[in-house]
XYZ file of C-alpha atoms in Angstrom:
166
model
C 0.000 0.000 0.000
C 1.080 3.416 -0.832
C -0.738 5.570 1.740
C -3.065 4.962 4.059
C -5.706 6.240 2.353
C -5.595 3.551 -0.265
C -5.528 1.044 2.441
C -8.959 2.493 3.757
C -10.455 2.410 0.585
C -9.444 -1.173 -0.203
C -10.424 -2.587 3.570
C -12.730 0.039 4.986
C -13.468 -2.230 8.176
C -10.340 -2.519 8.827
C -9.207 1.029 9.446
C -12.651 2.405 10.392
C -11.876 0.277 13.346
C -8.964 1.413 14.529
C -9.871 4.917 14.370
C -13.179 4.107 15.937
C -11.136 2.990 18.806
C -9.475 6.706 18.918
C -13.181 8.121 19.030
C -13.917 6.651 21.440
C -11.722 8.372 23.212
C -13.147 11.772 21.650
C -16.457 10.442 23.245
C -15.448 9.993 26.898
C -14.956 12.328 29.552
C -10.811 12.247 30.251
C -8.881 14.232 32.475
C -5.734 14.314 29.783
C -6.716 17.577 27.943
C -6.838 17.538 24.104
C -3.580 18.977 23.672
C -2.188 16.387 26.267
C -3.799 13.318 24.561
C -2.574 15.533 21.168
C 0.967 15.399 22.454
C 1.123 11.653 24.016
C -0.234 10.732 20.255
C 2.735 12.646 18.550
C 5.229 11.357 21.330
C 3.992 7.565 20.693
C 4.451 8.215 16.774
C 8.089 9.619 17.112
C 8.908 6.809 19.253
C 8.086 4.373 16.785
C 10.856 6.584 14.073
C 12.801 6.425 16.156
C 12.908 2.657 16.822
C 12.169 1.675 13.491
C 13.746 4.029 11.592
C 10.611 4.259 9.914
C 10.632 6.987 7.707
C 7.775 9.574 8.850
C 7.629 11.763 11.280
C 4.719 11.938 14.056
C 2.527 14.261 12.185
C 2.466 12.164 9.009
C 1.251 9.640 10.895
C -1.253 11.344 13.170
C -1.966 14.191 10.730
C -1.374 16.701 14.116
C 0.864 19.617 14.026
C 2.227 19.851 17.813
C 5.153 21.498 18.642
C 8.317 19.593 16.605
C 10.752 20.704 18.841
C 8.923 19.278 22.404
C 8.352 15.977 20.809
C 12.667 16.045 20.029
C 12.734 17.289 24.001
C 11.082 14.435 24.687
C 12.270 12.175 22.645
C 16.174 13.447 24.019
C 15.280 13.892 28.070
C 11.976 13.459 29.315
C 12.682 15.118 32.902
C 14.244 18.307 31.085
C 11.615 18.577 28.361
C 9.215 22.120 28.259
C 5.997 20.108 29.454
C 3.731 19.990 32.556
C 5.767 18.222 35.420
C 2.621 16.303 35.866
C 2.243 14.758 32.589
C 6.155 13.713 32.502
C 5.474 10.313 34.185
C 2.649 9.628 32.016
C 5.327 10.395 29.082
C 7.698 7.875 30.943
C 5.575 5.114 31.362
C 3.740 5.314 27.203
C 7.426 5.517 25.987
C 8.188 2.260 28.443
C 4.975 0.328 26.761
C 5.638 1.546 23.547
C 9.364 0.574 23.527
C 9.528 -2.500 25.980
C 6.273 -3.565 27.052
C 7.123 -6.586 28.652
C 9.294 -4.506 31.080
C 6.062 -3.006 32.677
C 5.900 -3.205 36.816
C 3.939 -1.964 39.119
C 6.454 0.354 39.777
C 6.558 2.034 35.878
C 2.540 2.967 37.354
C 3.163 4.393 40.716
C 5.044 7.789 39.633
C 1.647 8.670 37.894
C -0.552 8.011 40.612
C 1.843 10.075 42.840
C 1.513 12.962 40.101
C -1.916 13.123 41.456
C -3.712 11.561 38.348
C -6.414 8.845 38.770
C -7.127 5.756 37.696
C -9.071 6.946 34.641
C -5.948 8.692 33.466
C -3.920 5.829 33.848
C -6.464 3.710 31.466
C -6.979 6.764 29.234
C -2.848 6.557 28.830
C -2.850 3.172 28.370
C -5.967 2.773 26.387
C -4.699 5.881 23.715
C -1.027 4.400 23.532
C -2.326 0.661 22.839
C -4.286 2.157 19.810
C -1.562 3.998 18.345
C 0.945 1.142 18.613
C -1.515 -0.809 17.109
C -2.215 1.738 14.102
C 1.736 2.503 13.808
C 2.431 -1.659 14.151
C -0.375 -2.201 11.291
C 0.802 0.983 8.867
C 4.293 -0.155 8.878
C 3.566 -4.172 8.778
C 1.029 -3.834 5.832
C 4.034 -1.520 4.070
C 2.381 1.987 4.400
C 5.196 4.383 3.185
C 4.140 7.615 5.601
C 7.579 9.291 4.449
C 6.973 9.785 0.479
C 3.941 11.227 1.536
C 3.560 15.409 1.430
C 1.575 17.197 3.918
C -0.760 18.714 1.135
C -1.167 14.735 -0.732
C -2.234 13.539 3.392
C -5.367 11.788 3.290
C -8.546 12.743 5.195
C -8.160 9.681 7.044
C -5.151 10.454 8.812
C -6.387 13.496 9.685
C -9.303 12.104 11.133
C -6.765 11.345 14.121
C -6.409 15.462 14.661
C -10.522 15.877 14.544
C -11.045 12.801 16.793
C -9.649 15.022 19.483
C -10.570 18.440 18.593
């Protein structure tokens, strides 16, 4: 596949339900902001780049256009990154699931908790960065080339990640 736009329009199902599972999201009450659940999205996507070495960036993937430069703060230090203090252990523990899951402990959860976020917010993290793995795990498996793609050729569909949040 090309794009992802051409692997919507072959499988519909298929992607409809994965961004379904980011409306839901949209749908529910969350204590993670827009702009916070906007930034964990583009953090989780440059993660992936970085692993992989997967040519795109996080706004080809999520059709967002955050700050650049805080997702490279993040992406370089976590603890001396310009975000909310709060949100940094959040940031810790998606980039620990996203990177090396099987790593998770009981102590990867506490610093959140001790943030003062709730329970909700910890399944709203977990819940938004299991969805974007999976979307970032399917594009590049099925062969979705994000990098050749422009900003103006993006497809509504990857977009649709931006409005699901807005």
């Amino acid at each position: 596949m090309a794009n992802i736009a051409g692997l919507v329009a072959k499988y519909p199902r298929r992607g409809i339900l994965l961004y379904k599972l980011l409306e839901d999201i949209k749908g529910s009450i969350s204590p993670l902001s827009t702009g916070m659940r906007e930034l964990i999205i583009m953090y989780i996507s440059g993660l992936h780049q970085q692993e992989s070495g997967y040519g795109t960036d996080g706004a080809a993937v999520t059709g967002l256009a955050a700050d650049e430069s805080i997702i490279k703060q993040l992406k370089s230090d976590i603890n001396s990154a310009n975000v909310d203090e709060k949100l940094k252990p959040i940031l810790r523990f998606v980039k620990k699931l996203t990177l090396t899951p099987d790593q998770i402990t009981h102590a990867d959860v506490k610093p959140i908790y001790d943030a003062g976020w709730d329970e909700r917010t910890f399944h709203d993290s977990v819940y938004l960065c299991a969805v974007l793995n999976c979307i970032n795990r399917f594009t590049m498996g099925i062969g979705v080339d994000m990098g050749t793609e422009s900003r103006q050729e993006r497809p509504p569909v990857a977009h649709s990640l931006a409005t699901c949040l807005s």
